[in-house]
Amino acid sequence: MASALPSQFLINEFFISQYIETVEEHFSSMFPNVETDTAIYVDTIDTIHRAIPILGRSNAAYHDIEHTFYVFSCGLEIIRGKHIIEGNISLEDWCHFVIGLLLHDVGYIRNILESDNDKIQTIDMDGKTIKLTDEDTDAVLTNYHVFRGQAFAKQFLINYKTIDLDKINKLIAGTTFPIPEDFSPEEFAHLVQAADLIGQMGELYYTSKIAALYDEFKENKTTEKLNLNSPADLLSTYPSFFWHVVHPNVKDVFKYLEAHEAGKLWLTSLVNQVFAQENISILGGKSKRLFQELVRAKQFAVNHDERLALITEILMKYFNCQIGHVYSMNKTGDKIESSGIWRVTSEEFEDFKKVTQSLRFSKGMGMPGHAWETREVQWISDLGQRDPKEFPRATACKKLGIKFAFGIPILSGGTCRDVLEIFSQKSISPTKSDEMFIKMIANAIND
């Protein structure tokens, strides 16, 4: 039976459940010996229930409840990593951090302050106001969102005896942007700042939302300041903005994300999107889709083997090849052997599979051994003509008409543990551009 509730209520209920489930999982992981009826935790959960309907009112094209959730999720992974490394996060600091993330952009939303009146919005502590037009979205309040967020927190949190308003104000101040040259936020405010930047730029579909962000920039006159004339112009600034603005301010936080798997996913998505945008000028439409698929495979694979299998299948389809396979380092670390990960287009390659699975390569031996030793992409254009003593599968390749192959070393934490190999019956002689493109693929695949 269909619900009688209006759709907006259903959306709010969905986000409440997402936020609450995320907080509960992190709470139980970080504070396993703390009861859930502890006063400050109860108050934190209550703020989520009360804040979601307000966050859901935003009509800004980009800075909405979904954006807040990504920042919220990223921030919790950051503080989890800090807890893993340093072990000094108190429940009080964690709960304040959760609320700071929750309210970090609430200042974008109109009519949240007691002094707001329909289209009249308060923008500073002296009571100065601006009047919104019928065409304005909440993005018009961008430049005032920190003050408005702090003012909202004061009235929203007034009845919670466990919550320190001064701490919340400092956390919200961490989202000040553009970042002032002399800006030195306190420890946890800096983590909110990092979550805001990484949670935005590391979101898997961030580049697909550039048009929405551009609309906000146009509305608040940022496009004029940055000389941007289209969403494509904004997207083209992505790598430069990351390296010159984001990276210097958040690089010290990367170690917290690197401390656990969920955090690594944020870094992987961030780095791969920056990489893809840096090289977009030499990528065609099909190539761009390839990189998007590779990033998503890394992001959503449930384990290492599934990730390798997905990447193998993606590359086989892209290059229209017949065989894909992965070699992995053995337990003693002195050889690589078949991982059992295979993708083949026909049963005629069964003999090739049997030969491959019987072989173990030392460093420098065969194409897989060369890729493992050098940690660089290897390719062979005339497989059937190679000396079987140096390339043990040359005879099988000649019999099956396999002419071309390349091997990509898969790195994890700087160590090569796997080599992904692709074989084709087409005769290919890679150009310099082809070689560079395959190296780009290797960089996108590796951590």
JSON list of C-alpha atoms in Angstrom, two decimals, residues 140-230:
[
{"chain": "A", "resi": 140, "resn": "VAL", "atom": "CA", "xyz": [22.69, 33.93, -2.73]},
{"chain": "A", "resi": 141, "resn": "LEU", "atom": "CA", "xyz": [23.53, 33.47, 0.96]},
{"chain": "A", "resi": 142, "resn": "THR", "atom": "CA", "xyz": [26.87, 31.76, 0.23]},
{"chain": "A", "resi": 143, "resn": "ASN", "atom": "CA", "xyz": [29.05, 34.59, 1.50]},
{"chain": "A", "resi": 144, "resn": "TYR", "atom": "CA", "xyz": [27.12, 34.80, 4.76]},
{"chain": "A", "resi": 145, "resn": "HIS", "atom": "CA", "xyz": [26.68, 31.10, 5.51]},
{"chain": "A", "resi": 146, "resn": "VAL", "atom": "CA", "xyz": [29.26, 30.93, 8.32]},
{"chain": "A", "resi": 147, "resn": "PHE", "atom": "CA", "xyz": [27.70, 33.77, 10.33]},
{"chain": "A", "resi": 148, "resn": "ARG", "atom": "CA", "xyz": [24.20, 32.48, 9.66]},
{"chain": "A", "resi": 149, "resn": "GLY", "atom": "CA", "xyz": [25.20, 28.93, 10.61]},
{"chain": "A", "resi": 150, "resn": "GLN", "atom": "CA", "xyz": [26.67, 30.11, 13.90]},
{"chain": "A", "resi": 151, "resn": "ALA", "atom": "CA", "xyz": [23.63, 32.27, 14.65]},
{"chain": "A", "resi": 152, "resn": "PHE", "atom": "CA", "xyz": [21.35, 29.36, 13.89]},
{"chain": "A", "resi": 153, "resn": "ALA", "atom": "CA", "xyz": [23.35, 27.03, 16.14]},
{"chain": "A", "resi": 154, "resn": "LYS", "atom": "CA", "xyz": [22.91, 29.47, 19.03]},
{"chain": "A", "resi": 155, "resn": "GLN", "atom": "CA", "xyz": [19.11, 29.32, 18.84]},
{"chain": "A", "resi": 156, "resn": "PHE", "atom": "CA", "xyz": [18.88, 25.67, 17.73]},
{"chain": "A", "resi": 157, "resn": "LEU", "atom": "CA", "xyz": [21.09, 24.22, 20.48]},
{"chain": "A", "resi": 158, "resn": "ILE", "atom": "CA", "xyz": [20.11, 26.50, 23.36]},
{"chain": "A", "resi": 159, "resn": "ASN", "atom": "CA", "xyz": [18.31, 23.83, 25.38]},
{"chain": "A", "resi": 160, "resn": "TYR", "atom": "CA", "xyz": [21.06, 21.17, 25.21]},
{"chain": "A", "resi": 161, "resn": "LYS", "atom": "CA", "xyz": [23.06, 21.35, 28.43]},
{"chain": "A", "resi": 162, "resn": "THR", "atom": "CA", "xyz": [25.65, 18.86, 27.14]},
{"chain": "A", "resi": 163, "resn": "ILE", "atom": "CA", "xyz": [26.57, 20.86, 24.03]},
{"chain": "A", "resi": 164, "resn": "ASP", "atom": "CA", "xyz": [29.12, 23.69, 24.14]},
{"chain": "A", "resi": 165, "resn": "LEU", "atom": "CA", "xyz": [28.00, 26.36, 21.67]},
{"chain": "A", "resi": 166, "resn": "ASP", "atom": "CA", "xyz": [31.47, 27.91, 21.47]},
{"chain": "A", "resi": 167, "resn": "LYS", "atom": "CA", "xyz": [32.88, 24.61, 20.23]},
{"chain": "A", "resi": 168, "resn": "ILE", "atom": "CA", "xyz": [30.18, 24.34, 17.57]},
{"chain": "A", "resi": 169, "resn": "ASN", "atom": "CA", "xyz": [30.82, 27.91, 16.39]},
{"chain": "A", "resi": 170, "resn": "LYS", "atom": "CA", "xyz": [34.52, 27.17, 15.95]},
{"chain": "A", "resi": 171, "resn": "LEU", "atom": "CA", "xyz": [33.72, 24.03, 13.95]},
{"chain": "A", "resi": 172, "resn": "ILE", "atom": "CA", "xyz": [31.37, 25.91, 11.62]},
{"chain": "A", "resi": 173, "resn": "ALA", "atom": "CA", "xyz": [34.05, 28.61, 11.19]},
{"chain": "A", "resi": 174, "resn": "GLY", "atom": "CA", "xyz": [36.27, 25.89, 9.74]},
{"chain": "A", "resi": 175, "resn": "THR", "atom": "CA", "xyz": [34.23, 26.09, 6.53]},
{"chain": "A", "resi": 176, "resn": "THR", "atom": "CA", "xyz": [35.12, 29.74, 5.87]},
{"chain": "A", "resi": 177, "resn": "PHE", "atom": "CA", "xyz": [35.78, 30.13, 2.15]},
{"chain": "A", "resi": 178, "resn": "PRO", "atom": "CA", "xyz": [37.71, 31.50, 0.37]},
{"chain": "A", "resi": 179, "resn": "ILE", "atom": "CA", "xyz": [40.26, 30.43, 2.97]},
{"chain": "A", "resi": 180, "resn": "PRO", "atom": "CA", "xyz": [41.89, 33.55, 4.50]},
{"chain": "A", "resi": 181, "resn": "GLU", "atom": "CA", "xyz": [45.69, 33.64, 4.29]},
{"chain": "A", "resi": 182, "resn": "ASP", "atom": "CA", "xyz": [46.02, 33.93, 8.08]},
{"chain": "A", "resi": 183, "resn": "PHE", "atom": "CA", "xyz": [43.31, 31.34, 8.78]},
{"chain": "A", "resi": 184, "resn": "SER", "atom": "CA", "xyz": [44.41, 28.89, 11.47]},
{"chain": "A", "resi": 185, "resn": "PRO", "atom": "CA", "xyz": [41.41, 26.88, 12.63]},
{"chain": "A", "resi": 186, "resn": "GLU", "atom": "CA", "xyz": [41.64, 24.85, 15.81]},
{"chain": "A", "resi": 187, "resn": "GLU", "atom": "CA", "xyz": [42.27, 21.11, 15.58]},
{"chain": "A", "resi": 188, "resn": "PHE", "atom": "CA", "xyz": [38.73, 19.85, 15.10]},
{"chain": "A", "resi": 189, "resn": "ALA", "atom": "CA", "xyz": [37.67, 22.88, 13.05]},
{"chain": "A", "resi": 190, "resn": "HIS", "atom": "CA", "xyz": [40.52, 22.01, 10.70]},
{"chain": "A", "resi": 191, "resn": "LEU", "atom": "CA", "xyz": [39.10, 18.50, 10.35]},
{"chain": "A", "resi": 192, "resn": "VAL", "atom": "CA", "xyz": [35.70, 19.98, 9.46]},
{"chain": "A", "resi": 193, "resn": "GLN", "atom": "CA", "xyz": [37.45, 22.14, 6.87]},
{"chain": "A", "resi": 194, "resn": "ALA", "atom": "CA", "xyz": [39.14, 19.05, 5.41]},
{"chain": "A", "resi": 195, "resn": "ALA", "atom": "CA", "xyz": [35.87, 17.11, 5.38]},
{"chain": "A", "resi": 196, "resn": "ASP", "atom": "CA", "xyz": [34.16, 19.98, 3.57]},
{"chain": "A", "resi": 197, "resn": "LEU", "atom": "CA", "xyz": [36.81, 20.05, 0.84]},
{"chain": "A", "resi": 198, "resn": "ILE", "atom": "CA", "xyz": [37.49, 16.32, 0.48]},
{"chain": "A", "resi": 199, "resn": "GLY", "atom": "CA", "xyz": [33.82, 15.41, 0.90]},
{"chain": "A", "resi": 200, "resn": "GLN", "atom": "CA", "xyz": [33.00, 17.70, -2.00]},
{"chain": "A", "resi": 201, "resn": "MET", "atom": "CA", "xyz": [35.85, 17.00, -4.41]},
{"chain": "A", "resi": 202, "resn": "GLY", "atom": "CA", "xyz": [36.15, 13.33, -3.52]},
{"chain": "A", "resi": 203, "resn": "GLU", "atom": "CA", "xyz": [32.48, 12.54, -4.02]},
{"chain": "A", "resi": 204, "resn": "LEU", "atom": "CA", "xyz": [32.28, 9.94, -6.76]},
{"chain": "A", "resi": 205, "resn": "TYR", "atom": "CA", "xyz": [29.82, 11.95, -8.89]},
{"chain": "A", "resi": 206, "resn": "TYR", "atom": "CA", "xyz": [31.23, 15.40, -8.12]},
{"chain": "A", "resi": 207, "resn": "THR", "atom": "CA", "xyz": [32.29, 16.15, -11.69]},
{"chain": "A", "resi": 208, "resn": "SER", "atom": "CA", "xyz": [28.78, 15.27, -12.86]},
{"chain": "A", "resi": 209, "resn": "LYS", "atom": "CA", "xyz": [27.41, 17.99, -10.58]},
{"chain": "A", "resi": 210, "resn": "ILE", "atom": "CA", "xyz": [29.65, 20.76, -11.85]},
{"chain": "A", "resi": 211, "resn": "ALA", "atom": "CA", "xyz": [26.75, 22.35, -13.75]},
{"chain": "A", "resi": 212, "resn": "ALA", "atom": "CA", "xyz": [24.82, 22.73, -10.47]},
{"chain": "A", "resi": 213, "resn": "LEU", "atom": "CA", "xyz": [27.84, 24.26, -8.74]},
{"chain": "A", "resi": 214, "resn": "TYR", "atom": "CA", "xyz": [28.34, 26.58, -11.71]},
{"chain": "A", "resi": 215, "resn": "ASP", "atom": "CA", "xyz": [24.73, 27.77, -11.36]},
{"chain": "A", "resi": 216, "resn": "GLU", "atom": "CA", "xyz": [25.45, 28.68, -7.74]},
{"chain": "A", "resi": 217, "resn": "PHE", "atom": "CA", "xyz": [28.67, 30.46, -8.70]},
{"chain": "A", "resi": 218, "resn": "LYS", "atom": "CA", "xyz": [26.81, 32.42, -11.36]},
{"chain": "A", "resi": 219, "resn": "GLU", "atom": "CA", "xyz": [24.12, 33.42, -8.90]},
{"chain": "A", "resi": 220, "resn": "ASN", "atom": "CA", "xyz": [26.55, 34.66, -6.24]},
{"chain": "A", "resi": 221, "resn": "LYS", "atom": "CA", "xyz": [28.80, 36.40, -8.83]},
{"chain": "A", "resi": 222, "resn": "THR", "atom": "CA", "xyz": [31.75, 34.05, -8.35]},
{"chain": "A", "resi": 223, "resn": "THR", "atom": "CA", "xyz": [31.82, 33.33, -12.10]},
{"chain": "A", "resi": 224, "resn": "GLU", "atom": "CA", "xyz": [32.63, 36.99, -12.74]},
{"chain": "A", "resi": 225, "resn": "LYS", "atom": "CA", "xyz": [35.46, 36.98, -10.21]},
{"chain": "A", "resi": 226, "resn": "LEU", "atom": "CA", "xyz": [36.97, 33.80, -11.69]},
{"chain": "A", "resi": 227, "resn": "ASN", "atom": "CA", "xyz": [36.20, 34.66, -15.33]},
{"chain": "A", "resi": 228, "resn": "LEU", "atom": "CA", "xyz": [34.14, 31.50, -15.84]},
{"chain": "A", "resi": 229, "resn": "ASN", "atom": "CA", "xyz": [31.71, 31.37, -18.76]},
{"chain": "A", "resi": 230, "resn": "SER", "atom": "CA", "xyz": [30.42, 27.80, -18.59]}
]
